[in-house]
Amino acid sequence: MKVIPDKTFGLTSSTDLYLKLLFDIDRLRAGGGTKAVQYAAFDAAVTASHVLDWVLHEVDEASHIRLTGVGKAKKRAVAGFIERNSGMIGGLEYCRQIANSVKHMIITMGPVMMTMSTGSAVKLEWTDKRITNAYAIAYIRVDPAGEKINVVELFQATAEQWFLFLEREGLWVGQPPDFED
């Protein structure tokens, strides 16, 4: 039997990708400069989006149909999953839009949120007319005049939703007691 070489650096399950998402969120929270925040925000969006790919690979045919409305080898599985589960994993569509945009420069699959944009900025904290702290943030704006959504909060909520989903679907893989994140 021919063994196919591993191309995932040892990540083997949707749980592993979920744990990577937590790592990406921690990097984003740590902040630093604008580029560090931009890169961590991109990584978190891509990871949160791709947990879905791993989930759809892991589930059996009946679960795949229940979750997506289509069989395993059929098109529209991702769109079907998002349509059926958007209330359960609310930030997933934002993550998909960001991941797809960064990878392809434009959205290449699925509907496009025409008014959604992303950005980053440096926030300044002042005390007695002096800057006492400066930190970078990343955000999503759903419409041009709309409020900015802090991506740390969005990604954290999405991660919590993914955890509950993985547990409910029986996909959670327990970690060894000495596991360090």
Tab-separated table of C-alpha atoms in Angstrom:
chain	number	residue	atom	x	y	z
A	1	MET	CA	0.000	0.000	0.000
A	2	LYS	CA	1.356	3.377	-1.036
A	3	VAL	CA	1.439	6.010	1.712
A	4	ILE	CA	0.521	9.545	0.674
A	5	PRO	CA	2.900	12.079	2.244
A	6	ASP	CA	1.362	14.377	4.852
A	7	LYS	CA	1.123	17.976	3.650
A	8	THR	CA	-0.554	19.464	6.722
A	9	PHE	CA	2.376	19.714	9.175
A	10	GLY	CA	0.707	17.082	11.328
A	11	LEU	CA	-2.700	18.738	11.582
A	12	THR	CA	-5.144	15.888	11.109
A	13	SER	CA	-8.620	16.990	12.169
A	14	SER	CA	-11.035	19.879	12.303
A	15	THR	CA	-10.158	20.060	16.015
A	16	ASP	CA	-6.540	20.743	15.041
A	17	LEU	CA	-7.658	23.550	12.744
A	18	TYR	CA	-9.898	24.936	15.508
A	19	LEU	CA	-6.873	25.001	17.842
A	20	LYS	CA	-4.915	26.844	15.139
A	21	LEU	CA	-7.756	29.374	15.019
A	22	LEU	CA	-7.323	29.993	18.757
A	23	PHE	CA	-3.586	30.472	18.155
A	24	ASP	CA	-4.303	32.967	15.342
A	25	ILE	CA	-6.732	34.878	17.581
A	26	ASP	CA	-4.084	35.047	20.323
A	27	ARG	CA	-1.615	36.491	17.794
A	28	LEU	CA	-4.230	39.041	16.766
A	29	ARG	CA	-4.924	39.968	20.400
A	30	ALA	CA	-1.197	40.394	21.037
A	31	GLY	CA	-1.292	43.150	18.469
A	32	GLY	CA	1.970	44.816	17.804
A	33	GLY	CA	2.325	46.816	14.647
A	34	THR	CA	-0.198	47.230	11.889
A	35	LYS	CA	1.313	44.489	9.717
A	36	ALA	CA	1.292	41.991	12.596
A	37	VAL	CA	-2.409	42.679	13.157
A	38	GLN	CA	-3.221	42.521	9.446
A	39	TYR	CA	-1.408	39.191	9.024
A	40	ALA	CA	-2.971	37.655	12.134
A	41	ALA	CA	-6.457	38.852	11.102
A	42	PHE	CA	-5.995	37.321	7.660
A	43	ASP	CA	-4.757	34.051	9.162
A	44	ALA	CA	-7.687	33.898	11.593
A	45	ALA	CA	-10.217	34.506	8.803
A	46	VAL	CA	-8.661	31.839	6.582
A	47	THR	CA	-8.439	29.322	9.413
A	48	ALA	CA	-12.010	29.962	10.614
A	49	SER	CA	-13.260	29.578	7.057
A	50	HIS	CA	-11.323	26.390	6.371
A	51	VAL	CA	-12.469	24.584	9.510
A	52	LEU	CA	-15.557	24.022	7.376
A	53	ASP	CA	-13.569	22.205	4.664
A	54	TRP	CA	-12.102	19.866	7.269
A	55	VAL	CA	-15.525	19.261	8.854
A	56	LEU	CA	-17.071	18.374	5.497
A	57	HIS	CA	-14.201	15.979	4.822
A	58	GLU	CA	-14.629	14.257	8.206
A	59	VAL	CA	-18.391	13.743	8.339
A	60	ASP	CA	-20.156	10.738	6.852
A	61	GLU	CA	-22.454	10.986	3.826
A	62	ALA	CA	-25.682	11.287	5.863
A	63	SER	CA	-24.243	14.074	8.028
A	64	HIS	CA	-22.881	15.844	4.955
A	65	ILE	CA	-26.335	15.887	3.374
A	66	ARG	CA	-27.951	17.018	6.650
A	67	LEU	CA	-25.415	19.841	7.066
A	68	THR	CA	-25.180	21.005	3.445
A	69	GLY	CA	-28.201	19.701	1.554
A	70	VAL	CA	-25.941	17.913	-0.949
A	71	GLY	CA	-23.843	14.745	-1.095
A	72	LYS	CA	-20.089	14.657	-0.558
A	73	ALA	CA	-19.046	14.825	-4.200
A	74	LYS	CA	-21.511	17.571	-5.134
A	75	LYS	CA	-21.000	21.296	-5.691
A	76	ARG	CA	-22.477	23.944	-3.399
A	77	ALA	CA	-21.582	22.124	-0.170
A	78	VAL	CA	-19.943	25.193	1.392
A	79	ALA	CA	-22.787	27.492	0.342
A	80	GLY	CA	-25.325	24.947	1.552
A	81	PHE	CA	-23.591	24.657	4.912
A	82	ILE	CA	-23.468	28.422	5.380
A	83	GLU	CA	-27.136	28.804	4.406
A	84	ARG	CA	-28.241	26.032	6.780
A	85	ASN	CA	-25.964	26.938	9.703
A	86	SER	CA	-25.501	30.721	9.561
A	87	GLY	CA	-27.467	31.146	12.781
A	88	MET	CA	-25.151	28.707	14.552
A	89	ILE	CA	-21.839	30.009	13.163
A	90	GLY	CA	-22.656	33.625	12.416
A	91	GLY	CA	-19.191	34.932	11.548
A	92	LEU	CA	-18.412	32.188	9.046
A	93	GLU	CA	-19.625	34.104	5.989
A	94	TYR	CA	-17.443	37.106	6.888
A	95	CYS	CA	-14.480	34.748	7.243
A	96	ARG	CA	-15.251	33.066	3.909
A	97	GLN	CA	-15.492	36.427	2.146
A	98	ILE	CA	-12.162	37.591	3.593
A	99	ALA	CA	-10.334	34.298	2.956
A	100	ASN	CA	-11.587	34.086	-0.611
A	101	SER	CA	-10.820	37.756	-1.328
A	102	VAL	CA	-7.284	37.605	-0.022
A	103	LYS	CA	-6.499	34.364	-1.788
A	104	HIS	CA	-7.985	35.330	-5.173
A	105	MET	CA	-8.065	39.166	-4.903
A	106	ILE	CA	-11.819	38.940	-5.584
A	107	ILE	CA	-14.633	36.670	-4.434
A	108	THR	CA	-14.568	33.713	-6.812
A	109	MET	CA	-17.327	31.569	-5.335
A	110	GLY	CA	-20.650	32.289	-3.717
A	111	PRO	CA	-22.472	35.525	-3.050
A	112	VAL	CA	-20.519	38.721	-2.552
A	113	MET	CA	-21.136	41.146	0.310
A	114	MET	CA	-20.710	44.219	-1.894
A	115	THR	CA	-20.696	46.741	0.950
A	116	MET	CA	-18.472	44.801	3.385
A	117	SER	CA	-14.877	45.966	3.726
A	118	THR	CA	-11.958	45.326	6.046
A	119	GLY	CA	-9.370	47.653	7.417
A	120	SER	CA	-6.848	48.333	10.106
A	121	ALA	CA	-5.976	51.383	12.114
A	122	VAL	CA	-3.841	52.547	14.972
A	123	LYS	CA	-5.772	53.524	18.091
A	124	LEU	CA	-4.304	56.128	20.384
A	125	GLU	CA	-5.003	56.450	24.087
A	126	TRP	CA	-4.533	59.881	25.631
A	127	THR	CA	-3.937	61.012	29.208
A	128	ASP	CA	-3.500	64.693	30.017
A	129	LYS	CA	-3.014	65.648	26.358
A	130	ARG	CA	-0.298	62.998	25.900
A	131	ILE	CA	-0.398	59.727	24.027
A	132	THR	CA	-0.031	57.003	26.647
A	133	ASN	CA	-0.662	53.981	24.437
A	134	ALA	CA	-0.916	53.148	20.763
A	135	TYR	CA	-2.075	49.842	19.347
A	136	ALA	CA	-3.182	48.456	16.014
A	137	ILE	CA	-6.633	47.002	15.412
A	138	ALA	CA	-8.317	45.270	12.493
A	139	TYR	CA	-11.993	45.645	11.713
A	140	ILE	CA	-14.824	44.801	9.346
A	141	ARG	CA	-17.298	47.393	8.166
A	142	VAL	CA	-20.532	45.935	6.812
A	143	ASP	CA	-21.568	49.067	4.929
A	144	PRO	CA	-19.645	52.243	4.037
A	145	ALA	CA	-21.338	54.352	6.702
A	146	GLY	CA	-21.665	51.532	9.207
A	147	GLU	CA	-20.051	50.738	12.487
A	148	LYS	CA	-16.706	48.946	12.567
A	149	ILE	CA	-16.810	45.393	13.929
A	150	ASN	CA	-13.685	44.465	15.891
A	151	VAL	CA	-12.387	41.289	14.261
A	152	VAL	CA	-11.020	39.918	17.534
A	153	GLU	CA	-14.564	39.774	18.891
A	154	LEU	CA	-15.934	38.348	15.636
A	155	PHE	CA	-13.245	35.653	15.381
A	156	GLN	CA	-13.556	34.778	19.086
A	157	ALA	CA	-17.329	34.354	18.739
A	158	THR	CA	-16.811	32.270	15.594
A	159	ALA	CA	-14.265	30.076	17.416
A	160	GLU	CA	-16.683	29.520	20.301
A	161	GLN	CA	-19.401	28.592	17.818
A	162	TRP	CA	-17.059	26.182	16.016
A	163	PHE	CA	-16.205	24.519	19.341
A	164	LEU	CA	-19.872	23.945	20.158
A	165	PHE	CA	-20.486	22.651	16.634
A	166	LEU	CA	-17.549	20.220	16.755
A	167	GLU	CA	-18.725	18.881	20.107
A	168	ARG	CA	-22.341	18.540	18.969
A	169	GLU	CA	-21.352	16.725	15.772
A	170	GLY	CA	-19.001	14.351	17.606
A	171	LEU	CA	-15.953	15.735	15.793
A	172	TRP	CA	-14.115	17.077	18.846
A	173	VAL	CA	-10.820	15.241	19.340
A	174	GLY	CA	-9.669	15.334	22.960
A	175	GLN	CA	-6.200	16.670	23.608
A	176	PRO	CA	-3.581	15.070	25.831
A	177	PRO	CA	-3.500	16.429	29.410
A	178	ASP	CA	-0.099	18.042	28.847
A	179	PHE	CA	-1.230	19.824	25.646
A	180	GLU	CA	0.099	23.378	25.507
A	181	ASP	CA	-1.378	25.860	23.096
